[in-house]
Amino acid sequence: MAGLGFTAVAVLLTSCSLVGEDDAPSSAASEVVLVTHDSFVISDELIAQFKQESGFDLKIKASGDAGALTNKLVLTKDNPTGDVAFGIDNTFGSRALDGGVLAAYEAPLPTGADQYLLAGDDDQRLTPIDNGNVCVNIDESWFAEKDMAPPADLEDLTDPAYADLFVTPGATTSSPGLAFLLATIAEYGDGWDDYWTRLIDNGTLVTEGWTDAYQVNFTQGGGKGKRPIVTSYDSSPAFTVDGEGASSTSALESTCFLQVEYAGVLTGAANPDGAQALIDFMLGPDFQAALPESMYVFPVDATAPLPQDWARHATRPAEPLALDPAEIAANRDQWLREWTDIVSR
């Protein structure tokens, strides 16, 4: 997602699939313009397949992360820069709906996708495309080498035994960072600020984004990180599998917060038919099956196949932490101001 996938890799892949980047909406009926986040990835083969099946050329415009994308859509709602948007997630969905940037479209949903519909979206202006959970991940091998029990839940992260071991991306600069903040609010309610004070006092490192947290500071990342606890995704353990098929990391299911990414037809779209066709294609079996390896997220189609390592190591929480989208919309800015005050002390 914010959206939900491994941003550093996805951005590199995205650069290969962008068809164009200018901001003027196309008036050509043969072209559909997708406005999305920087981590969106689609293969050339799927782009060609979409054109063959629908008759539309696909043009892609990247617009930052999920928050930046949503804000840009609201600011340009009277003069939309595309036909369809993808990458608005459940933490920003209410803002997009309240901003009037999306038109109603009841897409034919695949098996299981209805469970990801956004609460309060009675007109179905947002169609669920993928999902994933932001979770605390631990380096099992590090704790085994230290002969030390790993943390089991959010509260353990404030225990002095785990001082200076946790790294998380910031809530104001990162989609998974915001999701982790929301997870703590869902868990602690009005006491979340006290929890964060204890978390910071225990040596938690806050980075700008997921890449710095996971790839640089996490012990199982791409560098020589020194922190064996990190905010990442429920799919992350599928990417730390050794030659014998075992993963050296795991996600703590009690810490997970569900993220869902949506697509929607933009109000005033020059090509609403093309926008609907693209949403239908993204719900189709080929696009859904490609999601785990292209954007590191789970398909909303319950029948879509998963890579072998995902089926074995990407454990899904039965009851992830959650907040009502309306509550997030009403309090997000205030929560972020309070969070910033705590981590900047």
mmCIF file of N, CA and C in Angstrom, residues 22-36 50 54 56-61 63 69 73 76-77 79-86 88 100-105 125-127 262-280 282:
data_model
loop_
_atom_site.group_PDB
_atom_site.id
_atom_site.type_symbol
_atom_site.label_atom_id
_atom_site.label_comp_id
_atom_site.label_asym_id
_atom_site.label_seq_id
_atom_site.Cartn_x
_atom_site.Cartn_y
_atom_site.Cartn_z
ATOM 1 N N ASP A 22 2.946 14.370 -17.849
ATOM 2 C CA ASP A 22 2.460 15.731 -17.879
ATOM 3 C C ASP A 22 1.138 15.805 -17.142
ATOM 4 N N ASP A 23 0.742 17.020 -16.692
ATOM 5 C CA ASP A 23 -0.416 17.183 -15.829
ATOM 6 C C ASP A 23 -1.695 17.518 -16.572
ATOM 7 N N ALA A 24 -1.672 17.663 -17.862
ATOM 8 C CA ALA A 24 -2.882 18.019 -18.597
ATOM 9 C C ALA A 24 -3.694 16.769 -18.905
ATOM 10 N N PRO A 25 -4.975 16.725 -18.490
ATOM 11 C CA PRO A 25 -5.788 15.543 -18.778
ATOM 12 C C PRO A 25 -5.984 15.348 -20.265
ATOM 13 N N SER A 26 -6.014 14.089 -20.674
ATOM 14 C CA SER A 26 -6.177 13.789 -22.080
ATOM 15 C C SER A 26 -7.636 13.870 -22.488
ATOM 16 N N SER A 27 -7.885 14.343 -23.676
ATOM 17 C CA SER A 27 -9.245 14.376 -24.200
ATOM 18 C C SER A 27 -9.476 13.243 -25.192
ATOM 19 N N ALA A 28 -8.421 12.447 -25.419
ATOM 20 C CA ALA A 28 -8.534 11.364 -26.383
ATOM 21 C C ALA A 28 -9.315 10.223 -25.781
ATOM 22 N N ALA A 29 -10.396 9.814 -26.448
ATOM 23 C CA ALA A 29 -11.237 8.731 -25.937
ATOM 24 C C ALA A 29 -10.514 7.405 -25.929
ATOM 25 N N SER A 30 -9.419 7.289 -26.680
ATOM 26 C CA SER A 30 -8.687 6.024 -26.748
ATOM 27 C C SER A 30 -7.687 5.885 -25.603
ATOM 28 N N GLU A 31 -7.609 6.884 -24.729
ATOM 29 C CA GLU A 31 -6.608 6.889 -23.662
ATOM 30 C C GLU A 31 -7.294 7.036 -22.311
ATOM 31 N N VAL A 32 -6.838 6.268 -21.336
ATOM 32 C CA VAL A 32 -7.309 6.426 -19.960
ATOM 33 C C VAL A 32 -6.112 6.808 -19.100
ATOM 34 N N VAL A 33 -6.294 7.838 -18.263
ATOM 35 C CA VAL A 33 -5.203 8.390 -17.458
ATOM 36 C C VAL A 33 -5.391 7.966 -16.004
ATOM 37 N N LEU A 34 -4.410 7.244 -15.485
ATOM 38 C CA LEU A 34 -4.419 6.776 -14.105
ATOM 39 C C LEU A 34 -3.540 7.671 -13.252
ATOM 40 N N VAL A 35 -4.110 8.235 -12.200
ATOM 41 C CA VAL A 35 -3.353 9.013 -11.221
ATOM 42 C C VAL A 35 -3.129 8.110 -10.014
ATOM 43 N N THR A 36 -1.874 7.930 -9.606
ATOM 44 C CA THR A 36 -1.576 6.946 -8.579
ATOM 45 C C THR A 36 -0.400 7.389 -7.728
ATOM 46 N N PHE A 50 -4.288 -5.002 -21.118
ATOM 47 C CA PHE A 50 -5.391 -4.075 -20.885
ATOM 48 C C PHE A 50 -5.823 -3.397 -22.183
ATOM 49 N N SER A 54 -9.511 -3.849 -23.688
ATOM 50 C CA SER A 54 -10.404 -2.695 -23.533
ATOM 51 C C SER A 54 -10.383 -1.734 -24.714
ATOM 52 N N PHE A 56 -8.158 0.677 -24.809
ATOM 53 C CA PHE A 56 -7.629 1.940 -24.288
ATOM 54 C C PHE A 56 -6.130 1.854 -24.047
ATOM 55 N N ASP A 57 -5.419 2.913 -24.420
ATOM 56 C CA ASP A 57 -4.033 3.080 -23.999
ATOM 57 C C ASP A 57 -4.027 3.542 -22.549
ATOM 58 N N LEU A 58 -3.020 3.108 -21.788
ATOM 59 C CA LEU A 58 -2.912 3.482 -20.379
ATOM 60 C C LEU A 58 -1.799 4.496 -20.184
ATOM 61 N N LYS A 59 -2.138 5.601 -19.557
ATOM 62 C CA LYS A 59 -1.163 6.628 -19.204
ATOM 63 C C LYS A 59 -1.149 6.750 -17.687
ATOM 64 N N ILE A 60 0.047 6.763 -17.096
ATOM 65 C CA ILE A 60 0.176 6.728 -15.641
ATOM 66 C C ILE A 60 0.861 7.992 -15.139
ATOM 67 N N LYS A 61 0.267 8.603 -14.117
ATOM 68 C CA LYS A 61 0.846 9.784 -13.470
ATOM 69 C C LYS A 61 1.072 9.484 -11.994
ATOM 70 N N SER A 63 1.958 10.532 -8.160
ATOM 71 C CA SER A 63 1.674 11.746 -7.383
ATOM 72 C C SER A 63 2.023 11.580 -5.912
ATOM 73 N N LEU A 69 -1.183 11.906 -2.747
ATOM 74 C CA LEU A 69 -2.107 11.613 -3.843
ATOM 75 C C LEU A 69 -3.507 12.113 -3.513
ATOM 76 N N LEU A 73 -5.651 15.143 -5.371
ATOM 77 C CA LEU A 73 -6.950 14.896 -5.996
ATOM 78 C C LEU A 73 -8.002 15.881 -5.492
ATOM 79 N N THR A 76 -7.437 19.356 -7.028
ATOM 80 C CA THR A 76 -7.674 19.456 -8.474
ATOM 81 C C THR A 76 -9.038 18.896 -8.877
ATOM 82 N N LYS A 77 -9.956 18.770 -7.922
ATOM 83 C CA LYS A 77 -11.226 18.097 -8.227
ATOM 84 C C LYS A 77 -12.035 18.827 -9.296
ATOM 85 N N ASN A 79 -10.748 20.354 -11.818
ATOM 86 C CA ASN A 79 -10.018 20.196 -13.071
ATOM 87 C C ASN A 79 -9.147 18.952 -12.953
ATOM 88 N N PRO A 80 -9.767 17.776 -12.939
ATOM 89 C CA PRO A 80 -9.022 16.545 -12.644
ATOM 90 C C PRO A 80 -7.897 16.284 -13.624
ATOM 91 N N THR A 81 -6.795 15.766 -13.070
ATOM 92 C CA THR A 81 -5.611 15.506 -13.892
ATOM 93 C C THR A 81 -5.617 14.110 -14.496
ATOM 94 N N GLY A 82 -6.708 13.387 -14.332
ATOM 95 C CA GLY A 82 -6.804 12.052 -14.900
ATOM 96 C C GLY A 82 -8.242 11.566 -14.902
ATOM 97 N N ASP A 83 -8.401 10.299 -15.203
ATOM 98 C CA ASP A 83 -9.718 9.675 -15.276
ATOM 99 C C ASP A 83 -10.017 8.781 -14.081
ATOM 100 N N VAL A 84 -8.981 8.176 -13.535
ATOM 101 C CA VAL A 84 -9.156 7.192 -12.474
ATOM 102 C C VAL A 84 -7.984 7.304 -11.511
ATOM 103 N N ALA A 85 -8.264 7.071 -10.231
ATOM 104 C CA ALA A 85 -7.216 7.117 -9.213
ATOM 105 C C ALA A 85 -7.039 5.749 -8.587
ATOM 106 N N PHE A 86 -5.793 5.424 -8.254
ATOM 107 C CA PHE A 86 -5.502 4.209 -7.500
ATOM 108 C C PHE A 86 -4.496 4.550 -6.412
ATOM 109 N N ILE A 88 -5.485 5.443 -3.007
ATOM 110 C CA ILE A 88 -6.119 5.990 -1.816
ATOM 111 C C ILE A 88 -6.368 4.816 -0.871
ATOM 112 N N GLY A 100 -15.351 15.046 -2.477
ATOM 113 C CA GLY A 100 -16.155 14.967 -3.689
ATOM 114 C C GLY A 100 -15.371 14.714 -4.951
ATOM 115 N N VAL A 101 -14.244 14.011 -4.841
ATOM 116 C CA VAL A 101 -13.391 13.831 -6.013
ATOM 117 C C VAL A 101 -13.713 12.565 -6.804
ATOM 118 N N LEU A 102 -14.624 11.735 -6.279
ATOM 119 C CA LEU A 102 -14.871 10.439 -6.900
ATOM 120 C C LEU A 102 -16.325 10.262 -7.303
ATOM 121 N N ALA A 103 -16.522 9.607 -8.435
ATOM 122 C CA ALA A 103 -17.866 9.317 -8.933
ATOM 123 C C ALA A 103 -18.256 7.893 -8.539
ATOM 124 N N ALA A 104 -19.549 7.663 -8.393
ATOM 125 C CA ALA A 104 -20.030 6.330 -8.029
ATOM 126 C C ALA A 104 -19.797 5.344 -9.162
ATOM 127 N N TYR A 105 -19.319 4.153 -8.798
ATOM 128 C CA TYR A 105 -19.192 3.072 -9.758
ATOM 129 C C TYR A 105 -19.208 1.747 -9.004
ATOM 130 N N ARG A 125 -17.907 4.539 -4.230
ATOM 131 C CA ARG A 125 -17.022 5.368 -5.036
ATOM 132 C C ARG A 125 -15.573 4.879 -4.983
ATOM 133 N N LEU A 126 -15.275 4.061 -3.982
ATOM 134 C CA LEU A 126 -13.946 3.463 -3.874
ATOM 135 C C LEU A 126 -14.062 1.946 -3.987
ATOM 136 N N THR A 127 -13.286 1.378 -4.887
ATOM 137 C CA THR A 127 -13.297 -0.066 -5.125
ATOM 138 C C THR A 127 -12.026 -0.680 -4.564
ATOM 139 N N TYR A 262 -7.516 1.428 -2.708
ATOM 140 C CA TYR A 262 -8.724 1.522 -3.526
ATOM 141 C C TYR A 262 -8.439 2.222 -4.847
ATOM 142 N N ALA A 263 -9.343 1.971 -5.808
ATOM 143 C CA ALA A 263 -9.375 2.709 -7.069
ATOM 144 C C ALA A 263 -10.745 3.358 -7.197
ATOM 145 N N GLY A 264 -10.808 4.482 -7.918
ATOM 146 C CA GLY A 264 -12.075 5.158 -8.104
ATOM 147 C C GLY A 264 -12.083 6.014 -9.353
ATOM 148 N N VAL A 265 -13.254 6.147 -9.959
ATOM 149 C CA VAL A 265 -13.427 7.018 -11.118
ATOM 150 C C VAL A 265 -13.456 8.454 -10.635
ATOM 151 N N LEU A 266 -12.678 9.323 -11.264
ATOM 152 C CA LEU A 266 -12.624 10.718 -10.843
ATOM 153 C C LEU A 266 -13.828 11.485 -11.365
ATOM 154 N N THR A 267 -14.381 12.316 -10.498
ATOM 155 C CA THR A 267 -15.487 13.182 -10.896
ATOM 156 C C THR A 267 -15.029 14.099 -12.031
ATOM 157 N N GLY A 268 -15.801 14.179 -13.087
ATOM 158 C CA GLY A 268 -15.429 15.017 -14.221
ATOM 159 C C GLY A 268 -14.391 14.399 -15.117
ATOM 160 N N ALA A 269 -14.182 13.090 -15.023
ATOM 161 C CA ALA A 269 -13.193 12.410 -15.869
ATOM 162 C C ALA A 269 -13.520 12.586 -17.340
ATOM 163 N N ALA A 270 -12.468 12.803 -18.140
ATOM 164 C CA ALA A 270 -12.666 12.920 -19.583
ATOM 165 C C ALA A 270 -13.058 11.589 -20.200
ATOM 166 N N ASN A 271 -12.652 10.499 -19.570
ATOM 167 C CA ASN A 271 -12.925 9.163 -20.116
ATOM 168 C C ASN A 271 -13.434 8.248 -18.998
ATOM 169 N N PRO A 272 -14.660 8.453 -18.522
ATOM 170 C CA PRO A 272 -15.177 7.598 -17.440
ATOM 171 C C PRO A 272 -15.314 6.134 -17.850
ATOM 172 N N ASP A 273 -15.610 5.874 -19.133
ATOM 173 C CA ASP A 273 -15.709 4.486 -19.588
ATOM 174 C C ASP A 273 -14.366 3.783 -19.466
ATOM 175 N N GLY A 274 -13.309 4.499 -19.835
ATOM 176 C CA GLY A 274 -11.972 3.935 -19.702
ATOM 177 C C GLY A 274 -11.594 3.721 -18.244
ATOM 178 N N ALA A 275 -12.007 4.652 -17.382
ATOM 179 C CA ALA A 275 -11.730 4.512 -15.955
ATOM 180 C C ALA A 275 -12.392 3.266 -15.400
ATOM 181 N N GLN A 276 -13.645 3.032 -15.756
ATOM 182 C CA GLN A 276 -14.355 1.845 -15.283
ATOM 183 C C GLN A 276 -13.717 0.570 -15.832
ATOM 184 N N ALA A 277 -13.295 0.628 -17.086
ATOM 185 C CA ALA A 277 -12.649 -0.541 -17.683
ATOM 186 C C ALA A 277 -11.350 -0.886 -16.961
ATOM 187 N N LEU A 278 -10.595 0.139 -16.542
ATOM 188 C CA LEU A 278 -9.339 -0.110 -15.843
ATOM 189 C C LEU A 278 -9.601 -0.706 -14.463
ATOM 190 N N ILE A 279 -10.595 -0.198 -13.760
ATOM 191 C CA ILE A 279 -10.933 -0.769 -12.457
ATOM 192 C C ILE A 279 -11.327 -2.233 -12.606
ATOM 193 N N ASP A 280 -12.145 -2.526 -13.608
ATOM 194 C CA ASP A 280 -12.538 -3.917 -13.850
ATOM 195 C C ASP A 280 -11.307 -4.789 -14.138
ATOM 196 N N MET A 282 -8.234 -4.259 -13.096
ATOM 197 C CA MET A 282 -7.444 -4.413 -11.876
ATOM 198 C C MET A 282 -8.070 -5.434 -10.925
#
